[in-house]
PDB file of C-alpha atoms in Angstrom:
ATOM      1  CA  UNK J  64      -2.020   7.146   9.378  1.00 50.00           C
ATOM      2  CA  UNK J  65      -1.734   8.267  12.739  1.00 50.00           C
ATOM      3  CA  UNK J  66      -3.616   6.122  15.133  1.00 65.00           C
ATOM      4  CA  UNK J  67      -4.310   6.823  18.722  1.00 84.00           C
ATOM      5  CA  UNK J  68      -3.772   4.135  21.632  1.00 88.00           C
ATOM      6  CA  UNK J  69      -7.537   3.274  21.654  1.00 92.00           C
ATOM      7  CA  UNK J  70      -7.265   2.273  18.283  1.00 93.00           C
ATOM      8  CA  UNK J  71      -4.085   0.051  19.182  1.00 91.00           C
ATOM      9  CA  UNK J  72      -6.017  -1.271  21.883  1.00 94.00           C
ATOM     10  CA  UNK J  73      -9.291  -2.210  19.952  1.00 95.00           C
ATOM     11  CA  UNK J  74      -6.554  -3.717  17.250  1.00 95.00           C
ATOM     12  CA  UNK J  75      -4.963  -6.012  20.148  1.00 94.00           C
ATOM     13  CA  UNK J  76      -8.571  -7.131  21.631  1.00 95.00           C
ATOM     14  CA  UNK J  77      -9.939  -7.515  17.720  1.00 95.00           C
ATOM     15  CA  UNK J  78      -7.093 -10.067  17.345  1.00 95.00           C
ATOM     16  CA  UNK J  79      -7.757 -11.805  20.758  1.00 94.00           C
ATOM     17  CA  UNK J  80     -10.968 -12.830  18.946  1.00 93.00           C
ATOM     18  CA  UNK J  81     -13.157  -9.632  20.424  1.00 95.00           C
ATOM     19  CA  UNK J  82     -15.915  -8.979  17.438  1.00 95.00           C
ATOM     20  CA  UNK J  83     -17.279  -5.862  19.010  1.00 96.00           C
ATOM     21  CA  UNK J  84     -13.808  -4.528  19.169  1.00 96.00           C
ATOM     22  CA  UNK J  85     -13.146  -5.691  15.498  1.00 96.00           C
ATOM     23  CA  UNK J  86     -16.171  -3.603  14.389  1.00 96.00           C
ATOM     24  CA  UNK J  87     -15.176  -0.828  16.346  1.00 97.00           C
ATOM     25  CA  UNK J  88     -11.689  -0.910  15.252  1.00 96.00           C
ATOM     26  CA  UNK J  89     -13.140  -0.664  11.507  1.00 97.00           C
ATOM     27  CA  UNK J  90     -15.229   2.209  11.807  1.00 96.00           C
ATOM     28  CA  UNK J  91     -12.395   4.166  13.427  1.00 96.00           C
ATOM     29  CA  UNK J  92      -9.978   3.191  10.828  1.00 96.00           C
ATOM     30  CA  UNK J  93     -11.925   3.557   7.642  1.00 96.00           C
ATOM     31  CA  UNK J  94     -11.278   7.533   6.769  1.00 95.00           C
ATOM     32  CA  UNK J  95      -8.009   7.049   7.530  1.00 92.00           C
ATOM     33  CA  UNK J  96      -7.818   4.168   4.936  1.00 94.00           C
ATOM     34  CA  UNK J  97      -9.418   6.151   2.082  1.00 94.00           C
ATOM     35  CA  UNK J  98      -7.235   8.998   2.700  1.00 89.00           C
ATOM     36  CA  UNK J  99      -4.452   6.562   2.293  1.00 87.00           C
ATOM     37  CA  UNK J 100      -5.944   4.883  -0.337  1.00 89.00           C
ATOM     38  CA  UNK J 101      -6.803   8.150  -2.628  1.00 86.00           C
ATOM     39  CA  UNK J 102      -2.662   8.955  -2.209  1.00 81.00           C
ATOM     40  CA  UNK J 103      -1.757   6.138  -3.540  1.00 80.00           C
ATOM     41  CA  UNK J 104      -4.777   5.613  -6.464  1.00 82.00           C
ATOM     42  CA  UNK J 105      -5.913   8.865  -8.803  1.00 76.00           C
ATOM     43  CA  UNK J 106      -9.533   7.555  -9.051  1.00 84.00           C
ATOM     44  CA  UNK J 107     -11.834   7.700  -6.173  1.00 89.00           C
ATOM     45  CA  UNK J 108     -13.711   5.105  -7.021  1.00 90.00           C
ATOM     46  CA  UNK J 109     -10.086   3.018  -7.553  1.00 89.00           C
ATOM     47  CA  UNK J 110      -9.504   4.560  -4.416  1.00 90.00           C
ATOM     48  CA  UNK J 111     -12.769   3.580  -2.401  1.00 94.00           C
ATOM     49  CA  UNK J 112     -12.497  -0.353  -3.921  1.00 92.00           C
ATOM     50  CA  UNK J 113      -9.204  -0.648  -2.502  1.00 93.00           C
ATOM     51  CA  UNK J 114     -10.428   0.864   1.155  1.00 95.00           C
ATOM     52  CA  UNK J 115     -13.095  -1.748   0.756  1.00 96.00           C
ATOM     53  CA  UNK J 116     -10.462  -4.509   0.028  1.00 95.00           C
ATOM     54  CA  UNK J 117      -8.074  -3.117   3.024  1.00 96.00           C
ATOM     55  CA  UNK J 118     -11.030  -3.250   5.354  1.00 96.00           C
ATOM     56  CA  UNK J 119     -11.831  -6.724   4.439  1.00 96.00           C
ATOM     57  CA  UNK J 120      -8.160  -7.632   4.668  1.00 95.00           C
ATOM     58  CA  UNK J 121      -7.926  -6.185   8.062  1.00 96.00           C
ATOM     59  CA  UNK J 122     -11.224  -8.130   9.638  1.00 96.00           C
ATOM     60  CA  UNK J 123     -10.356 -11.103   7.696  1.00 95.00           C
ATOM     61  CA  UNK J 124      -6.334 -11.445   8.881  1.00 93.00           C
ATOM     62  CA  UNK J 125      -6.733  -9.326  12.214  1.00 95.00           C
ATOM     63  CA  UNK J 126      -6.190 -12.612  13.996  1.00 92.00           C
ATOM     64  CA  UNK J 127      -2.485 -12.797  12.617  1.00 89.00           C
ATOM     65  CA  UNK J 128      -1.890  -9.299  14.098  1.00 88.00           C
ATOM     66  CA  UNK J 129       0.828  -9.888  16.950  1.00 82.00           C
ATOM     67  CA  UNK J 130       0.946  -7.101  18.588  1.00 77.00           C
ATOM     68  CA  UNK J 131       5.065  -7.250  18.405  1.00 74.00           C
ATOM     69  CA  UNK J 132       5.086  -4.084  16.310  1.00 73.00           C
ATOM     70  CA  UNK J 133       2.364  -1.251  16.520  1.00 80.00           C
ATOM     71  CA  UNK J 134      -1.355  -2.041  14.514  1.00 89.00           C
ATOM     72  CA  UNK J 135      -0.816   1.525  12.411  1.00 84.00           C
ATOM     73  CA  UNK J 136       2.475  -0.484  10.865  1.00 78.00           C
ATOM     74  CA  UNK J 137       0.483  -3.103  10.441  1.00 85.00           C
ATOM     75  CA  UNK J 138      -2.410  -1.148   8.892  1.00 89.00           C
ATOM     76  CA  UNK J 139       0.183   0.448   6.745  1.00 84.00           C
ATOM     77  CA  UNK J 140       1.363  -2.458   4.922  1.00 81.00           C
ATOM     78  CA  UNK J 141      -2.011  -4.145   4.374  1.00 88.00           C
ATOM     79  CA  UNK J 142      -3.300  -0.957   2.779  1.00 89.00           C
ATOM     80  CA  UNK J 143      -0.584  -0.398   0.770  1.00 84.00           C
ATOM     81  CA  UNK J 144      -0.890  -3.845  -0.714  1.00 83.00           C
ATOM     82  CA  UNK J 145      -4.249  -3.470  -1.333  1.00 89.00           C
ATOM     83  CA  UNK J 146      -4.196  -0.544  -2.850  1.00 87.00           C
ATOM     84  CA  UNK J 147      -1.076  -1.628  -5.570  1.00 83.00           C
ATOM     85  CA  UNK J 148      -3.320  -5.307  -5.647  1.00 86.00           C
ATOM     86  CA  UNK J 149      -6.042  -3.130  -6.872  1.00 87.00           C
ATOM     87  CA  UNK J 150      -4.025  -1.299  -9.424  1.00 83.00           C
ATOM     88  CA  UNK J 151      -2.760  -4.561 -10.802  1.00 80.00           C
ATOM     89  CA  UNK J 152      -6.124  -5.723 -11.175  1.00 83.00           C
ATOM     90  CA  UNK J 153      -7.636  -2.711 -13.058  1.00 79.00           C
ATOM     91  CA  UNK J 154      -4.531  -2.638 -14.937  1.00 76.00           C
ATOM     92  CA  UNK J 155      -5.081  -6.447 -16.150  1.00 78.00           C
ATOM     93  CA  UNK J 156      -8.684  -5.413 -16.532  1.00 77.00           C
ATOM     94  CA  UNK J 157      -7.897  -2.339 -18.783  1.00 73.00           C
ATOM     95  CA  UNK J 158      -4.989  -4.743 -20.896  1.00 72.00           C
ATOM     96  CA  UNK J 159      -8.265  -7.076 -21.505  1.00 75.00           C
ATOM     97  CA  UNK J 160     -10.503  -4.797 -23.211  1.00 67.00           C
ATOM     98  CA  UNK J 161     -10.688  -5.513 -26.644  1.00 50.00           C
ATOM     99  CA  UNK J 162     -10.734  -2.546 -29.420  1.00 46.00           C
ATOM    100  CA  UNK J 163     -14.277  -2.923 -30.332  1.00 46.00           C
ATOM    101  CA  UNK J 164     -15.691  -2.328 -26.654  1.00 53.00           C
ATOM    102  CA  UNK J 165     -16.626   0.198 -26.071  1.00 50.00           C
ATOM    103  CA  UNK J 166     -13.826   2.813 -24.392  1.00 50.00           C
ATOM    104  CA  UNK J 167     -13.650   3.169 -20.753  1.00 51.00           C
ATOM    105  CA  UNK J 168     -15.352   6.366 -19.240  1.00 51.00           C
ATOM    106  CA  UNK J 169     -12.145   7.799 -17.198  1.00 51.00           C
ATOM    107  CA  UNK J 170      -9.567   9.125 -19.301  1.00 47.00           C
ATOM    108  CA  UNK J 171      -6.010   8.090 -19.241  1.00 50.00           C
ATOM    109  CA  UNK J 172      -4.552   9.923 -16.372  1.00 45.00           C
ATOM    110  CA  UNK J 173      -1.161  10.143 -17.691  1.00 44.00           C
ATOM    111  CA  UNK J 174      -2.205  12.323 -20.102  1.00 43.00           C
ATOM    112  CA  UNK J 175      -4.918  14.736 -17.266  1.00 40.00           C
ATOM    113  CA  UNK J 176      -2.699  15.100 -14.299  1.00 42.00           C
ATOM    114  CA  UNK J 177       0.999  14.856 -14.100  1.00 45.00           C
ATOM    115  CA  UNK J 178       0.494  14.075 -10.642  1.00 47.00           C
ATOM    116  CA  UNK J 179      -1.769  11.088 -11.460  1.00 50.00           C
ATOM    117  CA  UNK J 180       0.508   9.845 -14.447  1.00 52.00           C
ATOM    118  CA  UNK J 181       3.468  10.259 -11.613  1.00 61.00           C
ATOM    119  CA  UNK J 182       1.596   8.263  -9.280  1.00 64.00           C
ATOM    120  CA  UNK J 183       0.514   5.590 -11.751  1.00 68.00           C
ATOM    121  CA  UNK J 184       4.366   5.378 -13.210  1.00 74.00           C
ATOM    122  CA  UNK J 185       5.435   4.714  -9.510  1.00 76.00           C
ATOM    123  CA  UNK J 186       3.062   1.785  -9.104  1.00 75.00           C
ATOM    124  CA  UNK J 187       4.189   0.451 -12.605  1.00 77.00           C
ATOM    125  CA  UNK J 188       7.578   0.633 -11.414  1.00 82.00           C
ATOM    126  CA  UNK J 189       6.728  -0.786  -7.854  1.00 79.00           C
ATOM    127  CA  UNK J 190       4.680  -3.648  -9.464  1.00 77.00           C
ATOM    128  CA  UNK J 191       8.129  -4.219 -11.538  1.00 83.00           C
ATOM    129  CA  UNK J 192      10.162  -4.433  -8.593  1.00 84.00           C
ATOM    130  CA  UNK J 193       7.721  -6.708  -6.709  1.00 80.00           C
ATOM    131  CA  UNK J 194       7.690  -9.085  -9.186  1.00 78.00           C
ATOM    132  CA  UNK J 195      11.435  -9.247  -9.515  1.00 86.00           C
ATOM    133  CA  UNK J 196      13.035  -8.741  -6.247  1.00 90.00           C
ATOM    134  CA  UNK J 197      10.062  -8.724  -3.529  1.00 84.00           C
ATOM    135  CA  UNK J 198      12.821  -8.682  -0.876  1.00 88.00           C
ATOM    136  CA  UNK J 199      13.956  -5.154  -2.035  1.00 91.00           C
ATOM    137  CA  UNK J 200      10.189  -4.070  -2.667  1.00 86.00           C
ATOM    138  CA  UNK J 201       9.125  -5.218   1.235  1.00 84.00           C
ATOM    139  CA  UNK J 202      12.211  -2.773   2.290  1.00 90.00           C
ATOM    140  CA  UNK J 203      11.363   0.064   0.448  1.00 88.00           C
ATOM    141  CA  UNK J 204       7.498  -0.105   1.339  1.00 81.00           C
ATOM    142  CA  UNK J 205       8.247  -0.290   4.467  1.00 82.00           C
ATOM    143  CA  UNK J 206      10.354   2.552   4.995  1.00 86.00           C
ATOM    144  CA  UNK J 207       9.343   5.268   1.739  1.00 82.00           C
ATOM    145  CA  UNK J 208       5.526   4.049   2.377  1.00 74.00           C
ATOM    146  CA  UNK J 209       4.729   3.116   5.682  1.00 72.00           C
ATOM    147  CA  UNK J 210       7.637   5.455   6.877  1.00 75.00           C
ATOM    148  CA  UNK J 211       9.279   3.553   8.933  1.00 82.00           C
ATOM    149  CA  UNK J 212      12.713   3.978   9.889  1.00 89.00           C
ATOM    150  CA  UNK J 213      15.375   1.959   9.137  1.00 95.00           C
ATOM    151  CA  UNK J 214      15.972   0.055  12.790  1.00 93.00           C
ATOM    152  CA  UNK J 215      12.376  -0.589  12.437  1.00 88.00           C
ATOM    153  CA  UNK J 216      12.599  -2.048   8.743  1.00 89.00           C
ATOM    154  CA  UNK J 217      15.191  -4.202  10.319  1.00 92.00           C
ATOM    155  CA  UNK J 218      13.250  -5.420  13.266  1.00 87.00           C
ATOM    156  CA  UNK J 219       9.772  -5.810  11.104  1.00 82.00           C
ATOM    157  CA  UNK J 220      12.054  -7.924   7.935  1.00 85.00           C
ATOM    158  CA  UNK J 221      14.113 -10.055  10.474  1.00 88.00           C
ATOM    159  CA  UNK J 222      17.285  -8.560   9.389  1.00 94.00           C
ATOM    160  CA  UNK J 223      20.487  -6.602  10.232  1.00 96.00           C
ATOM    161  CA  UNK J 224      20.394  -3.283  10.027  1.00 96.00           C
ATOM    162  CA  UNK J 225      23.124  -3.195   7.079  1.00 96.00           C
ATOM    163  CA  UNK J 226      20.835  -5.454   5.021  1.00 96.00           C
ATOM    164  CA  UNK J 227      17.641  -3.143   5.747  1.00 96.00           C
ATOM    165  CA  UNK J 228      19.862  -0.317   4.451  1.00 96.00           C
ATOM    166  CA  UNK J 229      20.971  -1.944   1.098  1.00 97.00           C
ATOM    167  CA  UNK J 230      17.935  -3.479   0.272  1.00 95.00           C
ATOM    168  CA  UNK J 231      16.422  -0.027   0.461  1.00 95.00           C
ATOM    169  CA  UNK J 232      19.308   1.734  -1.334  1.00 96.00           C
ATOM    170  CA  UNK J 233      18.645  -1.190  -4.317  1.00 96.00           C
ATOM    171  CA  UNK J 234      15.249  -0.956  -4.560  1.00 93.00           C
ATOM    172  CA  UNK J 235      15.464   3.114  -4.289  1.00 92.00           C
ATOM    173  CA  UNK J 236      18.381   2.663  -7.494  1.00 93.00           C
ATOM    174  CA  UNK J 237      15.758  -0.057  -9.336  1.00 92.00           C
ATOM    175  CA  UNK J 238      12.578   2.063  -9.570  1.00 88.00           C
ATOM    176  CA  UNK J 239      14.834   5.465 -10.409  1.00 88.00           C
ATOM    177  CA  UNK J 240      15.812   3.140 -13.263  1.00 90.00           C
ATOM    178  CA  UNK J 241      12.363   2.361 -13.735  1.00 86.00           C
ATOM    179  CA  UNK J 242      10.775   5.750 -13.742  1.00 82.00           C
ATOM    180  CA  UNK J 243      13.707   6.159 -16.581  1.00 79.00           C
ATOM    181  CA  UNK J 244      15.409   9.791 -17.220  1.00 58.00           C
ATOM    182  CA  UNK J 245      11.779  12.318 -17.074  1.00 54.00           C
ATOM    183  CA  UNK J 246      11.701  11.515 -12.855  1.00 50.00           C
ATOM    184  CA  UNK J 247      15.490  12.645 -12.030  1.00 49.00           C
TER     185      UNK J 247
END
């Protein structure tokens, strides 16, 4: 997501409490939020709930936007989350059905696209690390997601620049592990 400096700048007066900036700020923002969200998420309609939920996220939270590092980062993270948040959920959802509902209309992706089955193994495997070290899964979302370097990692976690690097290398090793021997 590369964002110009007029969408920084309707970002910084959206967070100073400016509404017409807010809305502004979420019509520019919105492709670029779906075409994030459709990387991350095989479905489009997966893909469009969790734009929806980013959006929300970003109008609800924008006041907590400080302006120390640059809105896209920002942006970045939120969607991410929202995006894996979404996952979880239709993952839960899916885990619910019973055997005499009736199926769900989309087919399991793992078996149509080996992209898609990639991309949903990665979550899994992100979701895994999240819930066991969320230290090492901040890190690596930061810098293999948002793309972030690693003197930025540092600066956005509070940390050394050392730490940013191990954390990273950890969580890099723990979802290799995860993904298991097919993804090496």
């Amino acid at each position: 997501m590369a964002l110009d400096e007029l969408t920084e700048e309707l970002a910084r007066s959206a967070a100073a409490g400016d509404h017409r900036a807010l809305g502004e700020l979420l019509a520019r923002i919105e492709p670029d939020v779906m075409r994030h969200c459709s990387r991350i998420l095989p479905y489009h309609q997966d893909a469009e709930e969790a734009s929806q939920d980013t959006l929300l996220a970003v109008a609800r939270n924008i006041g907590r936007f400080e302006g120390r590092a640059r809105f896209s980062t920002w942006l970045h993270i939120v969607t991410a989350n929202c995006a894996r948040t979404t996952y979880r959920s239709l993952k839960r959802r899916a885990a619910e059905q019973t055997s005499d509902e009736l199926p769900t209309q989309k087919p399991d992706a793992r078996r149509v696209s080996v992209i898609a089955g990639s991309r949903l193994d990665l979550l899994d495997a992100m979701e895994a690390l999240e819930a066991d070290k969320p230290d090492l899964a901040q890190a690596l979302v930061l810098r293999d997601i948002v793309q972030l370097d690693y003197n930025e990692v540092a600066e956005q976690l509070g940390i050394p620049l050392g730490t940013a690097k191990s954390r990273i290398h950890q969580a890099r090793k723990y979802v290799q592990a995860a993904l298991g021997e097919d993804y090496r």
